[in-house]
C-alpha cells in the first residue's frame, strides 16, 4: 500500500464571484442580510399601501380553498403582503438557500485535503484505465504524473479552466436566471391565486377574479417597487439554485474521476467519529438538504401556480428531476463499497504483520491475540462515508419527491388542485 497523498481542494470560492470575498466568514453572519431583506419588503409594502392588516392573514382558510375544501367565506380578490403566505415562505427559502450554499462551499473547499490528511484516500499503484476513465479524460490528465500526485493533477486541471472563466460563468448563470425568472413572472401574472378563486364561478368570472387578485397583489406590476423587489429576489433565488446545481455536477464528476486514481481507506484511530470520512459526510449532508430545499420550493411554486400550469417552471422541474439522482444517488454508488475496501485493506496489513513476525496461527495464540482483536474491531467498524441520520433520510425522501409526484400526477392523472 502506498503512503498518504496530498491534493488541492475543489474550491468553488475560487471560480465563483458570488461569495469570493466571504470565504472565511462564519456562515451565520450571512443571516444578517435577512433582516435587511425583510425590512425592505415591509417598507416597500407600507409605502405602496400593500402591506395589509391582521384580517388579511388567513393561511388556514386559503389552504382549505387551495385543496378544494368547501369555503366558509368567499375569497376576496385582495392580496396584500399580509395574505401572501407563499411569498413569505419563498423569502425564507431564498435566505436559507443562500446560507446553505455558503456552508456547502466551505465544506467543499476543505473536503479533499481533509480526506487526504485523514488517510482515507490512498494512491493506487497506478491509475485504473477503462472506457469511462478515457471519457472523463482522467487518463490524459494523469499521464506522466506520479501516483501520489494523480488526484491533485485531476483537481488542478478541473479548477484551472473554471478560474479562467469565472466571469463568463457568472454572466451565463445570471442570464439563465433572468430568463427563468421571466417565465416564472409571466406564469404568475396569468395564474397567480387562481387556485383561491371562489367556487361556482364560470370561466369568465374566474378570469376576472384572477385579474383583480393580481392587480391587488403587492408584487404585481401595478405596484412598481414591490414588482421590482420581487424580480430581484426571484432572479437571486434561481441564481442560487443554478449555483447549487453547477457546482454539484462538477463535484460529482470529481467523485467519479477520483475512483480511478485513489482507493478508499479509513482512519483506524477514528479521531473524527467517522473513521476519517467526516469531511465528505458534511458535504453530502448539505447536498441532501439543498435538493430537499429545492423540492420544497418547486412544490410551493407548483401549488401556487396550479399544478396544471407547471409549464412555466418546467425547466426547473426537469433540472430537478435529472440532477437529484446525479447529485444524490451517484455519490452513494461511488462510495457504497468504501467500507468493504477499507476493511479488506486493513486485513491485508494485519496478515502481513503476522507473516513479518513469523507468528504461527496455531501455536502463537498469545502473540496473535491483539492482532485478532484488531481485526475483529476493523471488521465490525461502522464506516459510512455518506452517513445521514434516519430522520435526514426520511425527511429528504418526503420533501424531495413532492414536486416530481405533483408534476407526474398532473401529466398522467386528472388532478388539478384549486379547480372547483
PDB file of C-alpha atoms in Angstrom, residues 59-211:
ATOM      1  CA  UNK A  59     -53.353  30.903   5.877  1.00  0.00           C
ATOM      2  CA  UNK A  60     -55.749  28.214   7.125  1.00  0.00           C
ATOM      3  CA  UNK A  61     -58.681  29.442   5.045  1.00  0.00           C
ATOM      4  CA  UNK A  62     -56.536  29.880   1.937  1.00  0.00           C
ATOM      5  CA  UNK A  63     -55.049  26.408   2.332  1.00  0.00           C
ATOM      6  CA  UNK A  64     -58.543  24.935   2.554  1.00  0.00           C
ATOM      7  CA  UNK A  65     -59.533  26.829  -0.590  1.00  0.00           C
ATOM      8  CA  UNK A  66     -56.440  25.679  -2.460  1.00  0.00           C
ATOM      9  CA  UNK A  67     -57.088  21.994  -1.794  1.00  0.00           C
ATOM     10  CA  UNK A  68     -60.811  22.219  -2.555  1.00  0.00           C
ATOM     11  CA  UNK A  69     -62.338  22.153   0.934  1.00  0.00           C
ATOM     12  CA  UNK A  70     -65.748  23.903   0.907  1.00  0.00           C
ATOM     13  CA  UNK A  71     -65.375  27.570   1.782  1.00  0.00           C
ATOM     14  CA  UNK A  72     -66.615  29.155   4.973  1.00  0.00           C
ATOM     15  CA  UNK A  73     -66.340  32.638   3.465  1.00  0.00           C
ATOM     16  CA  UNK A  74     -65.997  33.891  -0.100  1.00  0.00           C
ATOM     17  CA  UNK A  75     -62.389  34.619  -1.054  1.00  0.00           C
ATOM     18  CA  UNK A  76     -61.884  38.313  -1.786  1.00  0.00           C
ATOM     19  CA  UNK A  77     -59.560  39.202  -4.723  1.00  0.00           C
ATOM     20  CA  UNK A  78     -57.260  41.139  -2.414  1.00  0.00           C
ATOM     21  CA  UNK A  79     -53.696  40.027  -1.797  1.00  0.00           C
ATOM     22  CA  UNK A  80     -51.571  42.401   0.257  1.00  0.00           C
ATOM     23  CA  UNK A  81     -48.320  41.203   1.735  1.00  0.00           C
ATOM     24  CA  UNK A  82     -50.003  40.003   4.935  1.00  0.00           C
ATOM     25  CA  UNK A  83     -52.069  37.478   2.972  1.00  0.00           C
ATOM     26  CA  UNK A  84     -49.306  36.275   0.650  1.00  0.00           C
ATOM     27  CA  UNK A  85     -48.020  33.387   2.760  1.00  0.00           C
ATOM     28  CA  UNK A  86     -46.435  31.814  -0.329  1.00  0.00           C
ATOM     29  CA  UNK A  87     -44.100  34.788  -0.724  1.00  0.00           C
ATOM     30  CA  UNK A  88     -43.290  34.643   2.982  1.00  0.00           C
ATOM     31  CA  UNK A  89     -42.203  31.032   2.620  1.00  0.00           C
ATOM     32  CA  UNK A  90     -40.220  31.721  -0.546  1.00  0.00           C
ATOM     33  CA  UNK A  91     -38.327  34.580   1.097  1.00  0.00           C
ATOM     34  CA  UNK A  92     -37.375  32.264   3.971  1.00  0.00           C
ATOM     35  CA  UNK A  93     -36.277  29.624   1.459  1.00  0.00           C
ATOM     36  CA  UNK A  94     -34.173  32.122  -0.513  1.00  0.00           C
ATOM     37  CA  UNK A  95     -32.361  33.210   2.634  1.00  0.00           C
ATOM     38  CA  UNK A  96     -31.915  29.619   3.809  1.00  0.00           C
ATOM     39  CA  UNK A  97     -30.618  28.575   0.392  1.00  0.00           C
ATOM     40  CA  UNK A  98     -28.072  31.379   0.264  1.00  0.00           C
ATOM     41  CA  UNK A  99     -26.773  30.459   3.718  1.00  0.00           C
ATOM     42  CA  UNK A 100     -26.719  26.739   2.909  1.00  0.00           C
ATOM     43  CA  UNK A 101     -24.819  27.351  -0.343  1.00  0.00           C
ATOM     44  CA  UNK A 102     -22.090  29.216   1.529  1.00  0.00           C
ATOM     45  CA  UNK A 103     -21.825  26.433   4.106  1.00  0.00           C
ATOM     46  CA  UNK A 104     -21.682  23.779   1.378  1.00  0.00           C
ATOM     47  CA  UNK A 105     -18.860  25.602  -0.396  1.00  0.00           C
ATOM     48  CA  UNK A 106     -16.920  25.976   2.831  1.00  0.00           C
ATOM     49  CA  UNK A 107     -17.133  22.216   3.369  1.00  0.00           C
ATOM     50  CA  UNK A 108     -16.173  21.521  -0.255  1.00  0.00           C
ATOM     51  CA  UNK A 109     -13.215  23.896  -0.038  1.00  0.00           C
ATOM     52  CA  UNK A 110     -11.524  21.678   2.538  1.00  0.00           C
ATOM     53  CA  UNK A 111     -13.041  18.265   1.813  1.00  0.00           C
ATOM     54  CA  UNK A 112     -10.382  16.606  -0.355  1.00  0.00           C
ATOM     55  CA  UNK A 113      -7.421  17.834   1.666  1.00  0.00           C
ATOM     56  CA  UNK A 114      -9.252  16.755   4.832  1.00  0.00           C
ATOM     57  CA  UNK A 115      -9.855  13.267   3.465  1.00  0.00           C
ATOM     58  CA  UNK A 116      -6.245  13.004   2.316  1.00  0.00           C
ATOM     59  CA  UNK A 117      -4.967  14.263   5.667  1.00  0.00           C
ATOM     60  CA  UNK A 118      -7.075  11.689   7.479  1.00  0.00           C
ATOM     61  CA  UNK A 119      -5.534   8.971   5.338  1.00  0.00           C
ATOM     62  CA  UNK A 120      -8.811   7.733   3.872  1.00  0.00           C
ATOM     63  CA  UNK A 121      -7.697   8.389   0.298  1.00  0.00           C
ATOM     64  CA  UNK A 122      -4.754   6.225  -0.717  1.00  0.00           C
ATOM     65  CA  UNK A 123      -2.986   6.468  -4.063  1.00  0.00           C
ATOM     66  CA  UNK A 124      -3.286   3.475  -6.353  1.00  0.00           C
ATOM     67  CA  UNK A 125      -0.075   1.866  -7.539  1.00  0.00           C
ATOM     68  CA  UNK A 126      -1.113   3.018 -10.990  1.00  0.00           C
ATOM     69  CA  UNK A 127      -4.317   4.783 -12.111  1.00  0.00           C
ATOM     70  CA  UNK A 128      -7.043   2.494 -13.377  1.00  0.00           C
ATOM     71  CA  UNK A 129      -7.922   2.845 -17.034  1.00  0.00           C
ATOM     72  CA  UNK A 130     -11.073   1.881 -18.888  1.00  0.00           C
ATOM     73  CA  UNK A 131     -13.591   3.396 -21.263  1.00  0.00           C
ATOM     74  CA  UNK A 132     -15.135   5.591 -18.565  1.00  0.00           C
ATOM     75  CA  UNK A 133     -11.768   6.962 -17.422  1.00  0.00           C
ATOM     76  CA  UNK A 134     -10.990   7.871 -21.015  1.00  0.00           C
ATOM     77  CA  UNK A 135     -14.373   9.530 -21.488  1.00  0.00           C
ATOM     78  CA  UNK A 136     -13.783  11.531 -18.306  1.00  0.00           C
ATOM     79  CA  UNK A 137     -10.278  12.415 -19.566  1.00  0.00           C
ATOM     80  CA  UNK A 138      -8.721  11.058 -16.399  1.00  0.00           C
ATOM     81  CA  UNK A 139      -6.068   9.173 -18.395  1.00  0.00           C
ATOM     82  CA  UNK A 140      -4.988  12.333 -20.172  1.00  0.00           C
ATOM     83  CA  UNK A 141      -4.957  14.463 -17.006  1.00  0.00           C
ATOM     84  CA  UNK A 142      -2.793  11.999 -15.087  1.00  0.00           C
ATOM     85  CA  UNK A 143      -0.409  10.937 -17.869  1.00  0.00           C
ATOM     86  CA  UNK A 144       3.184  11.070 -16.613  1.00  0.00           C
ATOM     87  CA  UNK A 145       2.093  12.002 -13.083  1.00  0.00           C
ATOM     88  CA  UNK A 146       3.348  10.023 -10.056  1.00  0.00           C
ATOM     89  CA  UNK A 147       0.511   8.020  -8.419  1.00  0.00           C
ATOM     90  CA  UNK A 148       0.627  10.087  -5.233  1.00  0.00           C
ATOM     91  CA  UNK A 149       0.055  13.277  -7.284  1.00  0.00           C
ATOM     92  CA  UNK A 150      -2.620  11.899  -9.640  1.00  0.00           C
ATOM     93  CA  UNK A 151      -5.638  13.185  -7.705  1.00  0.00           C
ATOM     94  CA  UNK A 152      -4.036  16.594  -7.347  1.00  0.00           C
ATOM     95  CA  UNK A 153      -3.463  16.652 -11.114  1.00  0.00           C
ATOM     96  CA  UNK A 154      -7.135  15.916 -11.790  1.00  0.00           C
ATOM     97  CA  UNK A 155      -8.370  18.588  -9.381  1.00  0.00           C
ATOM     98  CA  UNK A 156      -5.881  21.170 -10.678  1.00  0.00           C
ATOM     99  CA  UNK A 157      -6.906  20.607 -14.274  1.00  0.00           C
ATOM    100  CA  UNK A 158     -10.573  20.901 -13.393  1.00  0.00           C
ATOM    101  CA  UNK A 159     -10.084  24.075 -11.370  1.00  0.00           C
ATOM    102  CA  UNK A 160      -7.835  25.933 -13.837  1.00  0.00           C
ATOM    103  CA  UNK A 161     -10.381  26.481 -16.659  1.00  0.00           C
ATOM    104  CA  UNK A 162     -13.116  27.273 -14.142  1.00  0.00           C
ATOM    105  CA  UNK A 163     -10.982  30.033 -12.629  1.00  0.00           C
ATOM    106  CA  UNK A 164     -10.158  31.443 -16.054  1.00  0.00           C
ATOM    107  CA  UNK A 165     -13.836  31.553 -16.982  1.00  0.00           C
ATOM    108  CA  UNK A 166     -15.258  32.776 -13.685  1.00  0.00           C
ATOM    109  CA  UNK A 167     -16.649  35.994 -15.212  1.00  0.00           C
ATOM    110  CA  UNK A 168     -18.212  34.093 -18.115  1.00  0.00           C
ATOM    111  CA  UNK A 169     -19.740  31.577 -15.725  1.00  0.00           C
ATOM    112  CA  UNK A 170     -21.257  34.395 -13.668  1.00  0.00           C
ATOM    113  CA  UNK A 171     -22.699  36.010 -16.798  1.00  0.00           C
ATOM    114  CA  UNK A 172     -24.092  32.729 -18.123  1.00  0.00           C
ATOM    115  CA  UNK A 173     -25.796  31.797 -14.847  1.00  0.00           C
ATOM    116  CA  UNK A 174     -27.172  35.328 -14.498  1.00  0.00           C
ATOM    117  CA  UNK A 175     -28.698  35.266 -17.986  1.00  0.00           C
ATOM    118  CA  UNK A 176     -30.263  31.843 -17.405  1.00  0.00           C
ATOM    119  CA  UNK A 177     -31.630  33.016 -14.038  1.00  0.00           C
ATOM    120  CA  UNK A 178     -33.128  36.090 -15.714  1.00  0.00           C
ATOM    121  CA  UNK A 179     -34.796  34.051 -18.457  1.00  0.00           C
ATOM    122  CA  UNK A 180     -36.266  31.572 -15.972  1.00  0.00           C
ATOM    123  CA  UNK A 181     -37.477  34.467 -13.828  1.00  0.00           C
ATOM    124  CA  UNK A 182     -39.245  35.991 -16.821  1.00  0.00           C
ATOM    125  CA  UNK A 183     -41.086  32.714 -17.367  1.00  0.00           C
ATOM    126  CA  UNK A 184     -41.964  32.473 -13.681  1.00  0.00           C
ATOM    127  CA  UNK A 185     -43.278  36.046 -13.524  1.00  0.00           C
ATOM    128  CA  UNK A 186     -45.335  35.539 -16.686  1.00  0.00           C
ATOM    129  CA  UNK A 187     -46.779  32.384 -15.179  1.00  0.00           C
ATOM    130  CA  UNK A 188     -47.683  34.253 -12.006  1.00  0.00           C
ATOM    131  CA  UNK A 189     -49.223  37.120 -13.946  1.00  0.00           C
ATOM    132  CA  UNK A 190     -51.557  34.748 -15.762  1.00  0.00           C
ATOM    133  CA  UNK A 191     -52.273  32.276 -12.991  1.00  0.00           C
ATOM    134  CA  UNK A 192     -51.383  33.633  -9.556  1.00  0.00           C
ATOM    135  CA  UNK A 193     -54.027  32.980  -6.895  1.00  0.00           C
ATOM    136  CA  UNK A 194     -56.465  31.364  -9.350  1.00  0.00           C
ATOM    137  CA  UNK A 195     -56.458  28.302  -7.089  1.00  0.00           C
ATOM    138  CA  UNK A 196     -58.066  30.502  -4.433  1.00  0.00           C
ATOM    139  CA  UNK A 197     -60.904  31.737  -6.639  1.00  0.00           C
ATOM    140  CA  UNK A 198     -64.392  31.285  -5.153  1.00  0.00           C
ATOM    141  CA  UNK A 199     -66.359  28.185  -6.062  1.00  0.00           C
ATOM    142  CA  UNK A 200     -69.167  28.270  -8.572  1.00  0.00           C
ATOM    143  CA  UNK A 201     -67.652  30.886 -10.900  1.00  0.00           C
ATOM    144  CA  UNK A 202     -67.788  30.390 -14.647  1.00  0.00           C
ATOM    145  CA  UNK A 203     -64.561  30.730 -16.642  1.00  0.00           C
ATOM    146  CA  UNK A 204     -65.117  34.400 -17.451  1.00  0.00           C
ATOM    147  CA  UNK A 205     -65.921  35.333 -13.862  1.00  0.00           C
ATOM    148  CA  UNK A 206     -62.963  33.322 -12.593  1.00  0.00           C
ATOM    149  CA  UNK A 207     -60.644  35.059 -15.058  1.00  0.00           C
ATOM    150  CA  UNK A 208     -61.935  38.451 -13.887  1.00  0.00           C
ATOM    151  CA  UNK A 209     -61.437  37.452 -10.237  1.00  0.00           C
ATOM    152  CA  UNK A 210     -57.863  36.391 -11.035  1.00  0.00           C
ATOM    153  CA  UNK A 211     -57.166  39.732 -12.784  1.00  0.00           C
TER     154      UNK A 211
END
